[in-house]
Tab-separated table of C-alpha atoms and ligand atoms in Angstrom:
chain	number	residue	atom	x	y	z
A	1	MET	CA	18.357	-4.918	-13.291
A	2	ASP	CA	15.640	-7.209	-14.962
A	3	TYR	CA	12.195	-5.774	-14.869
A	4	GLN	CA	9.302	-7.662	-16.391
A	5	GLY	CA	5.619	-6.837	-17.141
A	6	ALA	CA	3.854	-3.795	-18.132
A	7	HIS	CA	4.007	-1.840	-14.830
A	8	LEU	CA	6.567	-1.811	-12.081
A	9	ILE	CA	5.159	0.010	-8.922
A	10	ARG	CA	6.639	0.865	-5.602
A	11	PRO	CA	5.344	3.062	-2.574
A	12	PRO	CA	6.512	6.626	-2.756
A	13	SER	CA	8.677	6.170	0.253
A	14	GLU	CA	10.620	3.578	-1.592
A	15	ALA	CA	11.880	6.069	-4.188
A	16	ASP	CA	15.572	5.679	-2.995
A	17	SER	CA	15.425	1.908	-2.674
A	18	ILE	CA	17.033	-0.673	-4.614
A	19	ILE	CA	14.003	-2.366	-6.556
A	20	LEU	CA	14.446	-6.043	-6.756
A	21	GLN	CA	11.685	-7.600	-8.836
A	22	VAL	CA	11.201	-11.156	-7.425
A	23	THR	CA	7.637	-11.804	-8.683
A	24	VAL	CA	5.708	-10.495	-11.544
A	25	GLY	CA	2.130	-9.389	-10.893
A	26	CYS	CA	-0.228	-10.025	-7.990
A	27	SER	CA	-1.422	-13.513	-6.830
A	28	HIS	CA	-4.784	-12.104	-6.040
A	29	ASN	CA	-5.320	-9.757	-9.023
A	30	HIS	CA	-9.108	-9.424	-8.572
A	31	CYS	CA	-9.552	-6.043	-6.930
A	32	THR	CA	-12.040	-4.142	-9.198
A	33	PHE	CA	-10.377	-0.780	-9.005
A	34	CYS	CA	-6.741	-2.024	-9.654
A	35	GLY	CA	-5.374	-2.130	-13.184
A	36	THR	CA	-1.753	-2.641	-12.392
A	37	TYR	CA	-1.367	-6.289	-13.082
A	38	LYS	CA	-4.345	-7.015	-14.942
A	39	GLU	CA	-2.489	-8.385	-17.990
A	40	GLU	CA	-0.089	-10.359	-15.887
A	41	ARG	CA	-0.066	-14.038	-14.791
A	42	PHE	CA	1.441	-14.086	-11.387
A	43	ARG	CA	4.793	-15.724	-11.426
A	44	LEU	CA	8.007	-16.143	-9.527
A	45	LYS	CA	11.135	-15.136	-11.553
A	46	GLU	CA	13.802	-17.504	-12.251
A	47	GLU	CA	16.469	-17.819	-9.510
A	48	ALA	CA	19.263	-17.117	-11.928
A	49	VAL	CA	17.558	-13.807	-12.978
A	50	ILE	CA	17.151	-12.704	-9.351
A	51	ALA	CA	20.738	-13.858	-8.462
A	52	ALA	CA	22.120	-11.845	-11.456
A	53	ASP	CA	20.225	-8.694	-10.167
A	54	LEU	CA	21.642	-9.315	-6.699
A	55	GLU	CA	25.145	-9.317	-8.234
A	56	PHE	CA	24.351	-6.116	-10.121
A	57	ALA	CA	23.068	-4.442	-6.899
A	58	ALA	CA	26.248	-5.632	-5.165
A	59	ARG	CA	28.367	-3.891	-7.673
A	60	TYR	CA	26.295	-0.746	-8.404
A	61	CYS	CA	23.941	-0.021	-5.539
A	62	ARG	CA	26.375	0.364	-2.603
A	63	ARG	CA	24.923	3.707	-1.500
A	64	GLN	CA	21.327	2.394	-1.254
A	65	ASN	CA	20.679	0.924	2.181
A	66	ARG	CA	17.013	-0.201	1.524
A	67	ILE	CA	15.629	-2.674	-0.885
A	68	PHE	CA	12.026	-3.086	-1.994
A	69	LEU	CA	10.800	-6.571	-3.227
A	70	ALA	CA	8.573	-6.040	-6.157
A	71	ASP	CA	5.825	-6.843	-7.421
A	72	GLY	CA	2.539	-6.921	-5.774
A	73	ASP	CA	2.672	-9.877	-3.507
A	74	VAL	CA	6.213	-11.305	-2.619
A	75	LEU	CA	5.061	-12.385	0.853
A	76	ILE	CA	2.915	-15.054	-0.614
A	77	LEU	CA	5.991	-17.128	-1.555
A	78	PRO	CA	6.672	-20.213	0.532
A	79	GLN	CA	8.624	-19.565	3.721
A	80	ALA	CA	11.740	-21.461	2.531
A	81	ARG	CA	11.810	-19.263	-0.647
A	82	LEU	CA	11.630	-16.151	1.413
A	83	VAL	CA	14.139	-17.340	3.863
A	84	ALA	CA	16.639	-18.116	1.023
A	85	LEU	CA	15.904	-14.825	-0.588
A	86	LEU	CA	16.484	-12.756	2.645
A	87	THR	CA	19.635	-14.741	3.498
A	88	ALA	CA	21.086	-14.016	-0.078
A	89	ILE	CA	20.306	-10.277	0.328
A	90	ARG	CA	22.220	-10.200	3.528
A	91	GLY	CA	25.061	-12.107	2.064
A	92	LYS	CA	25.429	-10.136	-1.096
A	93	LEU	CA	24.293	-6.783	0.233
A	94	PRO	CA	25.359	-6.521	3.842
A	95	TRP	CA	25.015	-2.800	3.899
A	96	VAL	CA	21.244	-3.007	3.312
A	97	ARG	CA	19.376	-2.221	6.438
A	98	ARG	CA	15.763	-2.767	5.485
A	99	VAL	CA	13.890	-5.124	3.136
A	100	ASN	CA	10.355	-3.925	2.421
A	101	LEU	CA	7.367	-5.350	0.358
A	102	TYR	CA	3.751	-5.189	-0.437
A	103	ALA	CA	1.437	-7.750	1.051
A	104	ASN	CA	-2.308	-8.558	1.104
A	105	ALA	CA	-4.089	-10.137	4.068
A	106	LYS	CA	-4.049	-13.644	2.401
A	107	ALA	CA	-0.164	-13.443	2.237
A	108	VAL	CA	0.051	-12.407	5.873
A	109	HIS	CA	-2.272	-15.191	6.907
A	110	SER	CA	-0.283	-17.717	4.996
A	111	LYS	CA	2.526	-17.118	7.554
A	112	THR	CA	2.522	-18.163	11.244
A	113	PRO	CA	3.657	-15.719	13.802
A	114	ALA	CA	6.991	-17.592	14.108
A	115	GLN	CA	7.368	-17.476	10.426
A	116	LEU	CA	6.780	-13.701	10.290
A	117	ALA	CA	9.162	-13.303	13.330
A	118	GLU	CA	11.750	-15.320	11.374
A	119	LEU	CA	11.483	-13.038	8.390
A	120	LYS	CA	11.927	-10.042	10.603
A	121	GLU	CA	15.076	-11.615	12.064
A	122	LEU	CA	16.428	-12.047	8.580
A	123	GLY	CA	15.963	-8.381	7.625
A	124	LEU	CA	12.300	-7.875	6.574
A	125	ASP	CA	11.310	-4.621	7.861
A	126	ARG	CA	8.282	-2.897	6.437
A	127	VAL	CA	5.134	-4.268	5.160
A	128	TYR	CA	2.706	-2.284	2.928
A	129	LEU	CA	-0.826	-3.659	3.431
A	130	GLY	CA	-3.637	-2.365	1.052
A	131	VAL	CA	-6.524	-1.997	3.442
A	132	GLU	CA	-8.653	0.402	1.131
A	133	SER	CA	-11.756	0.238	3.379
A	134	GLY	CA	-13.088	-1.161	6.540
A	135	HIS	CA	-16.579	-1.323	5.189
A	136	ASN	CA	-17.490	-5.070	4.606
A	137	PRO	CA	-20.055	-4.460	1.881
A	138	THR	CA	-17.502	-2.246	0.106
A	139	LEU	CA	-14.704	-4.943	0.559
A	140	ALA	CA	-16.883	-7.519	-0.902
A	141	THR	CA	-17.976	-5.292	-3.970
A	142	ILE	CA	-14.275	-4.360	-4.789
A	143	ARG	CA	-13.256	-8.043	-4.502
A	144	LYS	CA	-10.530	-7.249	-1.892
A	145	GLY	CA	-10.316	-10.916	-0.871
A	146	SER	CA	-10.684	-10.090	2.722
A	147	ASP	CA	-13.306	-8.648	5.221
A	148	ALA	CA	-12.447	-5.932	7.771
A	149	ALA	CA	-11.885	-8.703	10.425
A	150	GLY	CA	-9.289	-10.417	8.197
A	151	LEU	CA	-7.544	-7.155	7.579
A	152	LEU	CA	-7.499	-6.446	11.309
A	153	THR	CA	-6.028	-9.898	12.217
A	154	ALA	CA	-3.414	-9.459	9.265
A	155	GLY	CA	-2.379	-5.988	10.368
A	156	ARG	CA	-1.976	-7.166	13.982
A	157	ALA	CA	0.121	-10.145	12.958
A	158	VAL	CA	2.464	-7.847	11.225
A	159	ARG	CA	2.808	-5.519	14.151
A	160	GLU	CA	3.124	-8.417	16.666
A	161	ALA	CA	6.020	-9.722	14.592
A	162	GLY	CA	7.852	-6.400	15.322
A	163	LEU	CA	7.489	-5.360	11.609
A	164	PHE	CA	6.704	-1.880	10.543
A	165	LEU	CA	3.137	-1.687	9.119
A	166	SER	CA	2.118	0.767	6.485
A	167	VAL	CA	-1.543	0.718	5.353
A	168	THR	CA	-3.265	2.454	2.608
A	169	VAL	CA	-6.823	3.390	2.275
A	170	LEU	CA	-8.935	4.703	-0.560
A	171	LEU	CA	-11.215	7.716	-0.515
A	172	GLY	CA	-14.024	7.308	-2.972
A	173	ILE	CA	-13.840	3.560	-3.338
A	174	ALA	CA	-17.502	3.047	-1.892
A	175	GLY	CA	-18.957	5.377	-4.345
A	176	ARG	CA	-21.335	8.027	-3.533
A	177	GLU	CA	-24.057	5.846	-1.940
A	178	ASP	CA	-21.862	4.139	0.744
A	179	SER	CA	-19.344	7.057	1.157
A	180	LEU	CA	-20.004	7.878	4.609
A	181	ALA	CA	-20.398	4.395	5.847
A	182	HIS	CA	-17.021	3.449	4.170
A	183	ALA	CA	-15.442	6.425	5.942
A	184	GLU	CA	-16.739	5.682	9.308
A	185	ALA	CA	-15.854	1.841	9.151
A	186	THR	CA	-12.499	2.721	7.756
A	187	GLY	CA	-11.668	5.195	10.454
A	188	ARG	CA	-12.738	2.498	13.076
A	189	LEU	CA	-10.564	-0.256	11.397
A	190	LEU	CA	-7.584	1.999	11.231
A	191	ALA	CA	-7.932	2.745	14.956
A	192	ALA	CA	-8.079	-0.957	15.759
A	193	ILE	CA	-5.176	-2.025	13.489
A	194	ALA	CA	-2.864	0.782	14.976
A	195	PRO	CA	-0.449	0.671	12.179
A	196	ASN	CA	2.829	2.541	12.098
A	197	GLN	CA	1.926	4.611	9.044
A	198	ILE	CA	-1.381	5.347	7.169
A	199	GLY	CA	-1.356	6.370	3.587
A	200	ILE	CA	-4.460	7.939	2.148
A	201	LEU	CA	-5.007	7.822	-1.682
A	202	THR	CA	-8.083	8.942	-3.677
A	203	LEU	CA	-9.564	6.626	-6.188
A	204	ILE	CA	-8.633	7.235	-9.888
A	205	LEU	CA	-10.775	5.156	-12.226
A	206	LEU	CA	-8.453	3.318	-14.659
A	207	PRO	CA	-9.870	2.205	-18.143
A	208	ASN	CA	-8.592	-1.413	-17.620
A	209	THR	CA	-10.621	-2.096	-14.610
A	210	PRO	CA	-14.025	-3.458	-13.862
A	211	LEU	CA	-14.850	-0.420	-11.728
A	212	PHE	CA	-14.347	1.861	-14.642
A	213	ALA	CA	-16.772	-0.215	-16.655
A	214	ASP	CA	-19.201	0.092	-13.729
A	215	ALA	CA	-18.879	3.948	-13.822
A	216	GLN	CA	-19.344	4.041	-17.508
A	217	ALA	CA	-22.537	1.938	-17.109
A	218	GLY	CA	-23.753	4.141	-14.358
A	219	ARG	CA	-23.421	1.564	-11.777
A	220	PHE	CA	-20.677	3.565	-9.737
A	221	THR	CA	-20.478	7.231	-9.120
A	222	MET	CA	-17.492	8.727	-7.354
A	223	PRO	CA	-18.343	11.292	-4.559
A	224	ASP	CA	-17.511	14.932	-5.497
A	225	GLN	CA	-14.657	16.862	-4.027
A	226	ARG	CA	-16.769	17.857	-1.059
A	227	GLY	CA	-17.921	14.310	-0.425
A	228	LEU	CA	-14.305	13.213	-0.561
A	229	LEU	CA	-13.218	15.789	2.000
A	230	GLU	CA	-16.076	14.554	4.271
A	231	GLU	CA	-14.846	11.034	3.945
A	232	LEU	CA	-11.426	12.211	4.915
A	233	ARG	CA	-12.613	14.030	7.933
A	234	LEU	CA	-14.742	11.011	9.173
A	235	MET	CA	-11.886	8.581	8.674
A	236	LEU	CA	-9.535	10.857	10.779
A	237	ALA	CA	-12.125	11.565	13.464
A	238	PRO	CA	-11.676	8.312	15.465
A	239	LEU	CA	-7.953	8.415	15.352
A	240	THR	CA	-7.394	10.415	18.512
A	241	ALA	CA	-5.212	7.713	20.210
A	242	SER	CA	-3.428	6.515	17.199
A	243	ARG	CA	0.439	6.767	17.309
A	244	CYS	CA	1.390	6.814	13.669
A	245	GLN	CA	2.419	8.869	10.565
A	246	LEU	CA	-0.365	9.921	8.423
A	247	GLN	CA	-0.091	11.190	4.864
A	248	SER	CA	-2.292	11.969	2.071
A	249	ASN	CA	0.410	13.406	-0.019
A	250	HIS	CA	-0.098	10.982	-2.762
A	251	PRO	CA	-0.720	12.883	-6.181
A	252	SER	CA	-4.190	11.217	-6.388
A	253	ASN	CA	-5.536	13.356	-3.489
A	254	TYR	CA	-7.123	16.800	-3.497
A	255	LEU	CA	-5.812	17.829	-0.194
A	256	THR	CA	-2.376	16.975	1.243
A	257	LEU	CA	-1.962	16.069	4.852
A	258	ASP	CA	1.397	15.082	6.309
A	259	GLY	CA	1.962	14.753	9.937
A	260	ARG	CA	2.035	12.559	13.092
A	261	LEU	CA	-0.939	11.334	15.111
A	262	PRO	CA	-1.906	12.156	17.853
A	263	ARG	CA	0.132	15.334	17.696
A	264	ASP	CA	-1.291	16.776	14.622
A	265	HIS	CA	-4.806	15.332	14.804
A	266	ALA	CA	-6.519	18.718	15.704
A	267	ALA	CA	-4.551	20.472	12.995
A	268	MET	CA	-5.323	18.080	10.421
A	269	LEU	CA	-9.117	18.332	11.058
A	270	ALA	CA	-8.912	22.082	11.077
A	271	LEU	CA	-7.173	21.993	7.628
A	272	ILE	CA	-9.878	19.719	6.285
A	273	ASP	CA	-12.492	22.110	7.650
A	274	GLN	CA	-10.852	25.005	5.849
A	275	ALA	CA	-10.834	22.931	2.584
A	276	LEU	CA	-14.550	22.245	3.245
A	277	ALA	CA	-15.115	26.145	3.596
A	278	GLY	CA	-13.305	26.783	0.332
A	279	GLN	CA	-10.283	28.494	2.125
A	280	ILE	CA	-7.626	26.337	0.697
A	281	ASN	CA	-6.650	25.481	-2.942
A	282	LEU	CA	-7.068	21.826	-3.623
A	283	ARG	CA	-4.992	19.953	-6.234
A	284	SER	CA	-6.419	20.530	-9.543
A	285	GLU	CA	-7.875	17.566	-11.635
A	286	THR	CA	-5.089	17.883	-14.217
A	287	HIS	CA	-2.378	17.383	-11.486
A	288	ARG	CA	-3.940	14.254	-9.987
A	289	ALA	CA	-2.255	11.105	-10.860
A	290	LEU	CA	-1.424	7.625	-9.729
B	301	SF4	S1	-4.074	-7.063	-3.996
B	301	SF4	FE1	-3.222	-5.162	-4.470
B	301	SF4	S2	-1.948	-5.578	-6.428
B	301	SF4	FE2	-3.384	-7.223	-6.095
B	301	SF4	S3	-5.183	-6.701	-7.434
B	301	SF4	FE3	-5.579	-5.923	-5.292
B	301	SF4	S4	-4.799	-3.815	-5.219
B	301	SF4	FE4	-3.929	-4.748	-7.122
């Protein structure tokens, strides 16, 4: 398979998927905490290269029934290009049951409800939407490219098209000052979006990012471990009626949660309380990673 660029990332749940790189980089590429594609100019790969990868997958990936379309932002491609791509996947890899990708709010808003439904019909299954925060001042500061209202309408559009919606949020992204406001607003936004899956990550400052430079200059301070646990608790508190999977099992987190809401809501809060009381071993700093 042809993989271009310095980093090729995928969600943890796509570990067993065929990774087909369709674009390189991210069309937005302005988020101040994200260093993944900072050195890349966003581009669509040549059709012949993608076609050759599909031929390779048709020959050697017959046991993998999911495919993840990399890099950061395949959904931003024109509808005709996506229709051709999904049709080619169905034709070449008929055993593939699910086609999944990352998206941002702008990419979702670039599609009409009918277009999203058409993509669903052609095999698109799961959309991973980076929400990060529901707190508008934080979303503006980190240059997410969308406010909370935009993230809400994007998330709902994905759900209304019948697609599986997985969202990620980031503990620590608002810094110490706006920590609690970020957690409360993010909990409210998650409850309103009602995604199928919530993935919680904890900010790790990467040296090639503007946020790292802010931290070095004293303009940004991460909450401490206790502050991050309090954020987690506040985010979870309003999710009493949510029906979704919730995971904080990414290695960036100090505390692992993995369960279903609303079933495990009380147990998750109790676990956070135990962590706050110092009764649980948290992931050590040396074992945290992106
Ligand atoms: S939209 Fe996603 S991939 Fe693009 S810069 Fe922001 S966090 Fe990184």
